[in-house]
Amino acid sequence: MNFAAGIVTGKAGSSMDWGVNTAYKTYKGVEVEPKHMMDMTLIPSIDPIDIGLGSSEKGNAAPSAKPRKKTMTSVYLKFFETVPDGKSRRCKFCGQSYSIATATGNLGRHLANRHPGYDKSGDAAASTATAPQTTVIVKKSQPQGKAHQVDYDHLNWLLIRWLILASLPPSTLEEKWLVNSFRFLNPSIQLWPGDKYKAVFREVFRSMQEDVRLSLEQVSSKLSIILDFWTSYESFFYMSVTCQWIDESWSFRKVLLDICHIPYPCGDSEIYHSLEKVLENYNIENKVLSCTHDNSQNAIHACHTLKEKFDGQKAGPFCYIPCAARTLNLIIDDGLRTTKPVISRVREFALQLNECTDFSEDFIQFSMAYREGSWKFPVDTSARWSGSYQMLDIVHKAGKTMEAVVRKNGEKLGDRMILTATEKTAVSIVHGYLEPFYKTTNNMCTTKMPTIGLILFFMDHISEMITVCRESRHTPEWLKSAAEDMAKKARSYSSQVCNIFTYMTAILDPRIKCELIPENLNSENHLEEARAHFMRNYSTGHFPSVTSAYGAHEMEDGGSVSFAEEIARKKRRGSIVSATDELTQYLSEPPAPMPTDVLEWWKVNSTRYPRLSVMARDFLAVQATSVAPEELFCSKGDEIDKLRFSMPHDSTQAILCIKSWAQDGIKFKYRSTEIDYERLMELAAALVADNNVTSSDKKQK
């Protein structure tokens, strides 16, 4: 998203102009002592305006009416020339460049150290110099010989960016060790108080949220929302609301709308009202087609209440969908039930391998000797599905190696890690049974766009594997018992997800169509309802007439055509009208191969199906999972859970939303002003370079 730079006017009346060359000059509206502004030399063309977030100045005088600070001129400047970009000066003797803000005392020392006698031999060089340059000084001018200091409001803004991208609360900057570290580097450094950081966070959040709202107004297709929930260490219950859609260029778009604190007692009513408020704030109630939830009863009831509201307002079709990934995770957990104690012991062994190179080297050598495959460390030891399957893999594929390493290092590892023959057999059985599950989850995690159709295809395969296990006479009773519980969860998911909306979403996946839809979802009634929905909502009444394409040809000869041509054109119109049911034509063609990029397929074929492609843009944005599969099945989810759990209440909404928006390409903004962090970094880099030159000159002197 590209947001134009603006001008912010504060309550003190001063304005701040943002530009690529000026970074920012002043902020108003958040109180701060003027002492936070340190002396700073600015670019010559910049008026002497405070760069801090706040100021104690009063009145509404324009910056140009303010008395100018005393400027300084120097005989040294005639020996330097300003480069075309206006950001630095170059020595006419040696070509050494300095920032335009470098103190003239430093320029003089350069001439004295590098070019002795410059005042006598440099006349020729100086003769080509332009009129003496002036440098504006904010606050007091600094004594010659002292390197200029950075504006510490710039430093504080850079710290804000660091806090947000690192997901750290403002209280981090109140840590004494950090404050003392800054003071060690520069005793004059003054960080903003914690309350000011929080106030700035809140204002940046509001400014960026408005940009998100404005961007959603431009979306022409339907939107799908996703709900996720968690509890923090302070026992606050949160809900994230994410919005997804497919834009006109057939790119999948996703943006976080809000992080809501759900008030006590955190039931379905509180969830509903929080969700309703978010949709109203963004004015997208009439655009929402679906909501994917986390399978909790409170979320289901809240979504049901929202559907009743939409139905009463006749806002259009709306459906809510359970999370397939969470369902599958629960199903797999039932399958692991019997072997969990063994997995825990193997995980302890794997942790030792990751921590000690001697153990891991022994493991690699023994695995080569026993021909039990090649292994790389560290291995995944997370308590999530990917880590648990890795533990099963170690026992199944490298059982002899594991036992050999344990026996060799028995004093450190202990004999308790040696598995019995019964335990090894149980692990091998579970490993073989759950291998298709692992392949399924791995495919879900790596698929670019896991559509409803593809997920239903996978879940149907999982149900088949469970049925085979239950009906096989070779299956142990303990595994059959686990499979019964797995089957109940699979049936429960199927009963919730199988409806006309998911049917329409599934068949619009060109890889699935009707051929690969689960049997309990694929019915003639659903097909007729889908066709009726298509004709009712995406018919010719919503688009330019198909026959209007002939208007241009009819007018080519001034409107006069032969009788035979009129008859021919009527027949052409009739044949086209009979083909307006694009859904029938689409379904009559064979499905696309599984590796096909769904959005790219529709982008290419949208001209063949101009009406159906609009429907596809709406329905393919419907999500089958409320959380990214890799965040649920893999160790990546541990990092996200730790972050959410440890975030204090007063920072959760602002920091997590701003971070997400920034990662999506939305610019940092304070009120109507874009924060030019690239310019701030340039200023910081120039300061470091100038200070390094000053230190070098002092040593040479």
XYZ file of C-alpha atoms in Angstrom, residues 27-675:
649
model
C 5.893 16.356 16.344
C 3.282 17.959 18.541
C 0.519 16.541 20.626
C 2.322 14.336 23.149
C 3.722 16.251 26.064
C 7.425 16.031 26.730
C 9.959 18.303 28.327
C 11.985 20.352 25.835
C 15.110 19.157 27.592
C 14.787 15.956 25.631
C 15.924 17.903 22.585
C 19.682 17.869 22.386
C 21.815 20.243 20.389
C 21.893 19.208 16.769
C 23.290 20.566 13.547
C 20.817 20.194 10.702
C 20.951 20.227 6.931
C 21.474 23.822 5.694
C 18.146 24.157 3.917
C 16.077 23.083 6.932
C 14.431 25.688 9.088
C 15.361 25.550 12.776
C 12.358 23.639 14.088
C 12.243 21.223 17.017
C 12.471 17.592 15.965
C 11.006 16.209 19.150
C 7.544 14.755 19.670
C 6.615 17.607 21.948
C 7.577 21.154 22.740
C 6.902 23.784 25.326
C 6.624 26.487 22.664
C 3.306 28.279 22.445
C 1.478 30.140 19.753
C 0.566 29.460 16.180
C 3.264 31.350 14.339
C 4.400 29.790 11.134
C 7.919 28.357 11.156
C 9.095 31.022 8.703
C 8.084 33.756 11.141
C 10.280 32.398 13.940
C 13.574 34.221 14.572
C 16.452 32.364 12.983
C 19.217 31.017 15.105
C 22.617 32.522 14.681
C 24.386 30.965 11.737
C 28.062 30.200 11.600
C 30.410 30.712 8.731
C 33.945 29.460 8.456
C 37.022 30.101 6.360
C 37.362 26.322 6.146
C 34.252 25.948 4.017
C 35.881 27.461 0.947
C 38.175 24.441 0.802
C 35.179 22.106 0.596
C 32.536 21.738 -2.101
C 28.966 20.586 -1.587
C 28.111 17.478 -3.593
C 24.991 17.571 -5.856
C 22.803 15.622 -3.423
C 23.287 18.331 -0.802
C 23.982 15.758 1.925
C 27.764 15.981 2.195
C 30.840 18.108 1.542
C 33.973 16.986 -0.275
C 37.517 18.193 0.353
C 38.913 19.903 -2.745
C 42.396 18.572 -2.012
C 41.862 14.868 -1.384
C 38.182 14.239 -2.105
C 37.406 13.096 1.483
C 33.635 13.402 2.106
C 31.964 14.605 5.287
C 28.305 14.900 6.245
C 26.825 18.320 5.557
C 26.182 18.534 9.306
C 29.818 18.055 10.287
C 31.035 20.822 12.594
C 33.434 23.260 10.912
C 35.960 22.638 13.663
C 36.243 19.071 12.422
C 36.728 20.338 8.870
C 39.510 22.598 10.104
C 41.270 19.716 11.853
C 41.027 17.669 8.658
C 42.785 20.446 6.728
C 45.459 20.919 9.408
C 46.219 17.202 9.729
C 45.924 16.103 6.117
C 46.930 19.256 4.225
C 49.462 21.359 6.211
C 49.854 24.795 4.666
C 46.414 24.625 3.096
C 45.849 28.314 3.901
C 48.727 29.245 1.575
C 48.582 26.614 -1.151
C 44.852 26.372 -1.280
C 44.083 29.733 -2.799
C 43.753 28.246 -6.275
C 41.484 25.542 -5.031
C 39.432 28.032 -3.079
C 39.046 30.379 -5.992
C 36.458 28.112 -7.583
C 34.434 27.866 -4.400
C 30.933 29.231 -4.283
C 29.642 31.627 -1.676
C 30.224 30.480 1.919
C 27.737 27.836 3.086
C 25.742 28.281 6.279
C 24.650 25.606 8.709
C 21.598 26.103 10.871
C 21.982 25.292 14.530
C 19.119 24.139 16.684
C 19.372 25.280 20.280
C 22.910 26.327 21.271
C 25.771 26.068 18.851
C 28.375 23.524 19.821
C 31.966 24.461 20.530
C 34.339 23.870 17.659
C 36.093 20.556 17.907
C 33.106 18.768 19.437
C 31.334 16.197 17.255
C 27.670 16.974 16.749
C 25.145 14.932 18.682
C 22.130 13.105 17.395
C 18.652 14.310 18.221
C 17.482 11.946 20.930
C 13.877 12.028 19.771
C 15.250 10.374 16.623
C 16.832 7.773 18.865
C 13.556 7.210 20.691
C 11.689 6.719 17.417
C 14.241 4.135 16.348
C 13.744 2.415 19.705
C 9.986 2.354 19.073
C 10.566 0.488 15.832
C 12.871 -1.936 17.614
C 10.305 -2.602 20.351
C 7.550 -3.264 17.811
C 9.517 -5.531 15.488
C 10.942 -7.445 18.463
C 7.462 -7.578 20.111
C 8.795 -6.051 23.311
C 6.689 -3.921 25.691
C 7.697 -0.297 26.466
C 8.649 -1.370 29.979
C 11.731 -2.954 28.382
C 13.296 0.495 28.138
C 12.802 1.011 31.873
C 15.228 -1.787 32.672
C 18.131 -0.263 34.585
C 20.784 -2.283 32.783
C 19.573 -0.974 29.415
C 19.331 2.629 30.594
C 22.805 2.382 32.121
C 24.150 0.922 28.876
C 22.882 3.924 26.931
C 24.344 6.290 29.480
C 27.660 4.507 29.309
C 27.732 5.170 25.559
C 26.635 8.773 26.037
C 25.849 10.261 29.471
C 23.574 12.896 27.917
C 21.137 10.374 26.450
C 17.584 10.822 27.728
C 14.968 8.188 26.913
C 11.305 9.034 26.936
C 9.324 7.989 30.004
C 7.353 4.764 29.713
C 3.982 6.544 29.575
C 5.086 8.523 26.532
C 6.103 5.367 24.662
C 2.681 3.902 25.379
C 0.952 7.079 24.202
C 2.944 7.058 20.968
C 2.143 3.358 20.433
C -1.565 4.070 20.810
C -1.438 6.973 18.347
C 0.562 4.973 15.778
C -1.948 2.119 16.180
C -4.887 4.437 15.477
C -3.173 6.022 12.481
C -2.224 2.715 10.857
C -5.617 1.204 11.637
C -7.258 4.019 9.699
C -5.084 3.172 6.691
C -6.202 -0.462 6.938
C -9.838 0.636 7.092
C -9.446 2.846 4.017
C -7.747 0.046 2.101
C -10.629 -2.344 2.834
C -13.074 0.174 1.387
C -11.410 -0.406 -1.975
C -11.918 -4.187 -1.891
C -14.592 -5.235 -4.375
C -14.809 -8.943 -3.502
C -16.210 -10.718 -0.467
C -14.127 -11.010 2.709
C -13.502 -13.996 4.964
C -12.537 -13.575 8.586
C -10.617 -15.847 10.935
C -10.796 -15.992 14.721
C -8.032 -17.166 17.024
C -7.930 -17.145 20.827
C -5.351 -17.311 23.615
C -4.791 -16.430 27.272
C -1.858 -14.334 28.521
C 0.234 -14.796 31.655
C -1.975 -12.162 33.307
C -5.006 -14.409 32.610
C -6.436 -12.004 30.032
C -8.380 -13.693 27.249
C -7.728 -12.395 23.724
C -9.223 -12.837 20.274
C -7.455 -11.961 17.035
C -9.606 -11.098 14.018
C -7.938 -11.509 10.619
C -9.429 -10.627 7.250
C -8.631 -12.362 3.943
C -9.647 -11.815 0.343
C -8.500 -12.257 -3.252
C -7.825 -9.031 -5.114
C -8.533 -8.238 -8.758
C -5.073 -9.386 -9.839
C -5.761 -12.792 -8.247
C -3.365 -12.312 -5.357
C -4.266 -13.669 -1.938
C -4.423 -10.826 0.611
C -4.471 -11.020 4.376
C -4.526 -8.356 7.097
C -4.959 -8.414 10.861
C -7.964 -6.312 11.851
C -7.637 -6.220 15.613
C -6.567 -7.918 18.826
C -9.536 -7.822 21.213
C -9.517 -8.341 24.947
C -12.571 -10.499 25.665
C -14.021 -9.376 29.023
C -15.052 -11.756 31.787
C -16.703 -14.266 31.717
C -15.284 -14.675 28.202
C -18.352 -16.456 26.895
C -20.075 -16.515 23.532
C -21.891 -13.235 24.195
C -18.640 -11.379 24.914
C -16.988 -12.891 21.837
C -19.948 -11.932 19.643
C -20.041 -8.312 20.818
C -16.269 -7.922 20.394
C -16.426 -9.366 16.884
C -19.430 -7.230 15.987
C -17.574 -4.101 17.113
C -14.552 -4.931 14.944
C -16.708 -5.437 11.843
C -18.553 -2.183 12.510
C -15.317 -0.243 13.039
C -14.070 -1.340 9.630
C -17.526 -1.052 8.031
C -17.271 -4.488 6.414
C -20.382 -6.224 7.753
C -21.965 -6.366 4.300
C -18.798 -7.800 2.759
C -18.193 -10.759 5.080
C -18.938 -14.142 3.529
C -17.521 -16.543 6.126
C -15.905 -16.884 9.531
C -13.478 -19.673 10.429
C -13.286 -20.341 14.174
C -11.197 -22.462 16.546
C -13.886 -25.151 17.187
C -14.643 -23.949 20.735
C -18.307 -23.945 21.709
C -18.238 -20.257 22.658
C -16.863 -19.326 19.235
C -19.458 -21.511 17.492
C -22.314 -19.868 19.389
C -20.921 -16.390 18.721
C -20.697 -17.128 14.991
C -24.218 -18.511 15.021
C -25.496 -15.291 16.614
C -23.650 -13.287 13.971
C -25.279 -15.382 11.228
C -28.724 -14.749 12.712
C -28.019 -11.020 12.653
C -26.862 -11.091 9.023
C -29.841 -13.224 8.006
C -32.192 -10.770 9.703
C -30.580 -7.839 7.893
C -30.560 -9.789 4.611
C -26.916 -8.819 4.287
C -26.207 -11.792 2.036
C -25.019 -15.361 2.533
C -22.804 -16.097 5.529
C -21.350 -19.317 6.901
C -19.034 -20.291 9.762
C -16.515 -23.100 9.455
C -14.616 -25.195 12.041
C -10.831 -25.324 11.917
C -9.646 -28.465 10.109
C -6.088 -28.181 11.464
C -7.218 -28.151 15.103
C -9.538 -31.087 14.457
C -6.742 -33.056 12.831
C -4.414 -32.223 15.715
C -6.920 -33.661 18.196
C -7.382 -36.764 16.033
C -3.610 -37.340 15.939
C -3.374 -36.811 19.695
C -5.770 -39.732 20.189
C -3.567 -41.873 17.960
C -0.489 -41.046 20.063
C -2.246 -41.781 23.350
C -0.714 -45.208 24.042
C 2.841 -44.283 23.108
C 3.055 -40.904 24.871
C 5.162 -42.203 27.796
C 7.658 -43.720 25.341
C 7.739 -40.527 23.275
C 8.577 -38.524 26.413
C 11.582 -40.728 27.164
C 12.807 -40.563 23.574
C 12.437 -36.780 23.672
C 14.761 -36.654 26.706
C 17.273 -38.691 24.737
C 16.957 -36.407 21.697
C 17.456 -33.315 23.851
C 20.721 -34.808 25.100
C 21.803 -35.436 21.506
C 21.083 -31.809 20.611
C 22.983 -30.451 23.609
C 26.071 -32.678 23.544
C 28.150 -33.005 20.376
C 29.806 -36.183 21.736
C 26.427 -37.910 21.946
C 25.320 -36.713 18.510
C 28.624 -37.828 16.943
C 28.212 -41.250 18.565
C 24.688 -41.430 17.162
C 25.878 -40.592 13.644
C 28.690 -43.178 13.787
C 26.458 -45.955 15.138
C 23.702 -45.181 12.606
C 26.243 -45.550 9.792
C 27.542 -48.802 11.293
C 24.013 -50.235 11.661
C 22.930 -48.739 8.324
C 20.037 -46.943 9.966
C 20.104 -43.868 7.775
C 21.818 -40.504 7.946
C 20.818 -38.032 10.646
C 21.310 -34.305 11.081
C 21.301 -32.412 14.348
C 19.633 -30.716 16.062
C 16.469 -32.779 15.648
C 12.985 -31.405 16.269
C 12.156 -32.057 19.937
C 9.061 -29.858 20.235
C 5.986 -31.242 21.954
C 3.957 -30.574 18.815
C 3.063 -33.182 16.217
C 6.196 -32.667 14.103
C 8.413 -33.268 17.146
C 6.426 -36.263 18.364
C 6.617 -37.930 14.965
C 10.369 -37.278 14.943
C 10.611 -39.253 18.212
C 8.682 -42.144 16.661
C 11.006 -41.925 13.670
C 14.116 -42.280 15.839
C 12.824 -45.446 17.488
C 11.435 -46.956 14.285
C 14.382 -46.191 12.011
C 17.327 -46.054 14.431
C 16.350 -48.252 17.374
C 19.701 -50.095 17.475
C 21.617 -46.829 17.242
C 19.678 -45.310 20.118
C 20.295 -48.322 22.339
C 24.013 -48.362 21.478
C 24.430 -44.679 22.364
C 22.581 -45.139 25.654
C 24.694 -48.146 26.633
C 27.933 -46.387 25.732
C 27.002 -43.317 27.800
C 24.999 -45.109 30.462
C 26.431 -43.083 33.342
C 25.211 -39.830 31.834
C 22.070 -40.960 30.022
C 20.835 -43.699 32.335
C 19.442 -47.148 31.547
C 15.854 -45.886 31.768
C 16.140 -44.627 28.183
C 16.581 -48.195 26.891
C 13.243 -49.340 25.456
C 11.783 -52.810 25.886
C 10.858 -55.003 22.936
C 7.143 -54.401 23.652
C 7.622 -50.651 23.613
C 9.549 -50.806 20.352
C 6.799 -52.896 18.767
C 4.099 -50.461 19.897
C 6.083 -47.524 18.505
C 6.536 -49.274 15.155
C 2.802 -49.990 14.889
C 1.841 -46.389 15.730
C 4.535 -45.045 13.410
C 3.166 -47.068 10.494
C -0.417 -46.103 11.282
C 0.291 -42.366 11.623
C 2.670 -42.043 8.686
C -0.168 -41.001 6.294
C -1.214 -38.435 8.890
C 2.308 -37.006 8.943
C 2.410 -36.788 5.156
C -0.966 -35.054 5.186
C 0.035 -32.448 7.748
C 3.351 -31.889 5.994
C 1.488 -31.266 2.744
C -0.897 -28.868 4.484
C 2.052 -26.935 5.927
C 3.856 -26.604 2.610
C 0.888 -25.926 0.337
C 0.862 -22.345 -0.908
C -2.898 -22.006 -0.550
C -4.724 -24.769 1.360
C -8.227 -24.274 -0.030
C -11.404 -25.710 1.434
C -11.544 -28.242 -1.389
C -7.994 -29.464 -0.803
C -8.434 -29.691 2.974
C -11.674 -31.642 2.621
C -9.862 -33.954 0.224
C -7.168 -34.550 2.883
C -9.654 -34.989 5.722
C -11.590 -37.528 3.674
C -8.354 -39.468 3.213
C -7.739 -39.351 6.972
C -11.221 -40.748 7.627
C -10.504 -43.614 5.227
C -7.255 -44.450 7.072
C -9.105 -44.510 10.389
C -11.784 -46.801 8.967
C -9.162 -49.213 7.634
C -7.511 -49.357 11.064
C -10.794 -50.027 12.858
C -11.862 -52.777 10.464
C -8.537 -54.573 10.162
C -8.276 -57.792 12.157
C -4.545 -57.257 12.511
C -4.995 -54.042 14.491
C -4.303 -54.393 18.253
C -7.249 -53.679 20.510
C -5.507 -50.700 22.138
C -5.104 -49.070 18.725
C -8.679 -49.901 17.710
C -9.868 -48.149 20.844
C -7.851 -45.060 19.910
C -9.172 -45.250 16.342
C -12.762 -45.214 17.641
C -12.137 -41.898 19.377
C -10.382 -40.574 16.273
C -13.389 -41.547 14.142
C -15.795 -39.670 16.446
C -13.844 -36.442 16.027
C -13.653 -36.913 12.273
C -17.421 -37.447 12.047
C -18.087 -34.402 14.225
C -15.963 -32.224 11.955
C -17.647 -33.605 8.852
C -21.120 -32.868 10.221
C -20.157 -29.249 10.916
C -18.301 -28.505 7.704
C -20.490 -30.194 5.109
C -22.931 -27.617 3.776
C -23.760 -25.814 0.546
C -21.175 -23.092 1.158
C -18.248 -25.450 1.575
C -19.545 -27.422 -1.410
C -19.463 -24.314 -3.608
C -16.013 -23.397 -2.303
C -14.697 -26.902 -2.971
C -15.948 -27.251 -6.535
C -14.454 -23.864 -7.446
C -11.014 -25.332 -6.798
C -10.094 -26.456 -10.352
C -8.089 -29.362 -8.901
C -11.091 -30.749 -7.013
C -14.369 -29.924 -8.774
C -16.989 -32.632 -8.228
C -14.675 -35.586 -8.810
C -12.641 -35.333 -5.585
C -15.240 -33.982 -3.166
C -16.019 -36.293 -0.194
C -18.951 -38.568 -0.879
C -21.063 -37.217 1.985
C -20.761 -33.693 0.526
C -21.209 -34.504 -3.136
C -24.932 -34.611 -3.902
C -27.252 -33.525 -6.693
C -29.106 -31.252 -4.296
C -25.931 -29.339 -3.492
C -25.093 -29.030 -7.169
C -28.522 -27.608 -7.983
C -28.310 -25.195 -5.061
C -24.852 -24.096 -6.198
C -26.170 -23.492 -9.726
C -29.117 -21.527 -8.352
C -26.796 -19.418 -6.179
C -24.561 -18.730 -9.157
C -27.440 -17.687 -11.405
C -29.079 -15.626 -8.664
C -25.986 -13.731 -7.448
C -23.627 -13.799 -10.415
C -26.084 -13.736 -13.317
C -26.141 -11.417 -16.314
C -28.091 -8.890 -14.287
C -24.897 -8.140 -12.367
C -22.687 -7.918 -15.444
C -22.698 -6.271 -18.881
C -24.910 -8.200 -21.256
C -23.163 -10.950 -23.152
C -24.949 -9.925 -26.346
C -23.782 -6.333 -25.996
C -20.459 -7.432 -27.396
C -22.107 -7.440 -30.814
C -23.159 -3.825 -30.593
C -19.836 -2.536 -31.856
C -19.976 -4.773 -34.921
C -23.543 -3.766 -35.689
C -22.551 -0.112 -35.711
C -19.561 -0.561 -37.966
C -21.681 -0.191 -41.106
C -23.867 2.576 -39.734
C -26.483 0.188 -38.366
C -27.573 -1.141 -41.732
C -27.074 -4.894 -42.061
C -28.542 -7.466 -44.385
C -31.580 -9.554 -43.439
C -29.444 -12.698 -43.509
C -26.931 -11.121 -41.131
C -29.694 -10.240 -38.671
C -30.863 -13.858 -38.628
C -27.318 -15.105 -38.197
C -26.703 -12.780 -35.267
C -29.910 -13.828 -33.551
C -28.764 -17.432 -33.727
C -25.371 -16.487 -32.338
C -27.043 -14.708 -29.431
C -29.166 -17.756 -28.726
C -26.166 -20.038 -28.607
C -24.344 -17.648 -26.270
C -27.331 -17.286 -23.950
C -27.543 -21.075 -23.703
C -23.887 -21.100 -22.621
C -24.289 -18.510 -19.859
C -24.343 -21.299 -17.293
C -20.581 -21.147 -16.983
C -20.709 -23.432 -13.955
C -21.927 -26.341 -16.067
C -19.228 -25.754 -18.656
C -16.562 -25.448 -15.952
C -17.586 -28.677 -14.212
C -17.747 -30.580 -17.497
C -13.991 -30.237 -17.953
C -11.561 -32.579 -16.143
C -9.882 -31.320 -12.947
C -6.504 -29.622 -13.139
C -3.419 -31.472 -11.817
C -2.781 -31.234 -8.064
C 0.384 -29.071 -8.389
C -1.673 -26.397 -10.169
C -1.609 -22.901 -8.659
C -5.312 -22.277 -8.061
C -5.206 -18.491 -8.270
C -2.987 -18.529 -11.323
C -5.401 -20.966 -13.007
C -8.323 -18.617 -12.407
C -6.306 -15.609 -13.504
C -5.629 -17.291 -16.839
C -9.164 -18.647 -17.264
C -11.147 -15.666 -15.975
C -11.797 -14.549 -19.552
C -13.403 -17.921 -20.298
C -15.546 -17.725 -17.152
C -16.095 -13.994 -16.515
C -19.028 -14.525 -14.140
C -17.899 -17.705 -12.455
C -14.465 -16.187 -11.807
C -16.105 -13.442 -9.726
C -17.795 -16.121 -7.648
C -14.477 -17.951 -7.348
C -12.782 -14.791 -6.022
C -15.406 -14.612 -3.295
C -15.476 -18.254 -2.243
C -11.836 -19.285 -2.615
C -10.940 -16.766 0.093
C -12.889 -18.895 2.601
C -10.341 -20.569 4.872
C -10.414 -24.132 6.188
C -8.176 -23.401 9.187
C -8.224 -20.684 11.840
C -4.464 -20.941 12.243
C -1.663 -21.527 9.753
C -1.018 -25.317 9.776
C 2.739 -24.863 10.350
C 1.972 -22.814 13.480
C -0.068 -25.676 14.921
C 1.863 -28.768 13.858
C 5.447 -27.425 13.952
C 7.767 -25.767 16.467
C 7.042 -22.348 14.951
C 3.875 -22.327 17.015
C 5.897 -22.471 20.242
C 7.477 -19.103 19.458
C 4.098 -17.522 18.751
C 2.563 -18.962 21.926
C 5.456 -17.680 24.054
C 5.151 -14.223 22.530
C 1.410 -14.012 23.109
C 1.609 -15.449 26.599
C 4.321 -13.044 27.786
C 2.906 -9.816 26.312
C 1.560 -7.426 29.002
C -2.028 -6.298 28.662
C -1.314 -2.595 28.081
C 0.856 -3.378 25.031
C -0.740 -6.442 23.424
C -3.141 -4.790 20.994
C -0.882 -1.973 19.791
C 2.369 -3.905 19.420
C 0.972 -7.056 17.805
C -1.230 -5.118 15.377
C 1.439 -2.577 14.398
C 3.982 -5.358 13.882
C 1.604 -7.344 11.696
C 0.654 -4.282 9.641
C 4.291 -3.278 9.159
C 5.142 -6.786 7.959
C 2.259 -6.518 5.476
C 3.815 -3.374 3.999
C 1.714 -0.740 5.745
C 3.831 2.309 6.612
C 4.514 3.429 10.165
C 2.428 6.528 10.735
C 1.939 9.012 13.548
C -1.390 10.703 12.949
C -1.279 11.648 9.257
C 2.501 11.553 8.986
C 4.585 8.684 7.682
C 7.610 7.813 9.788
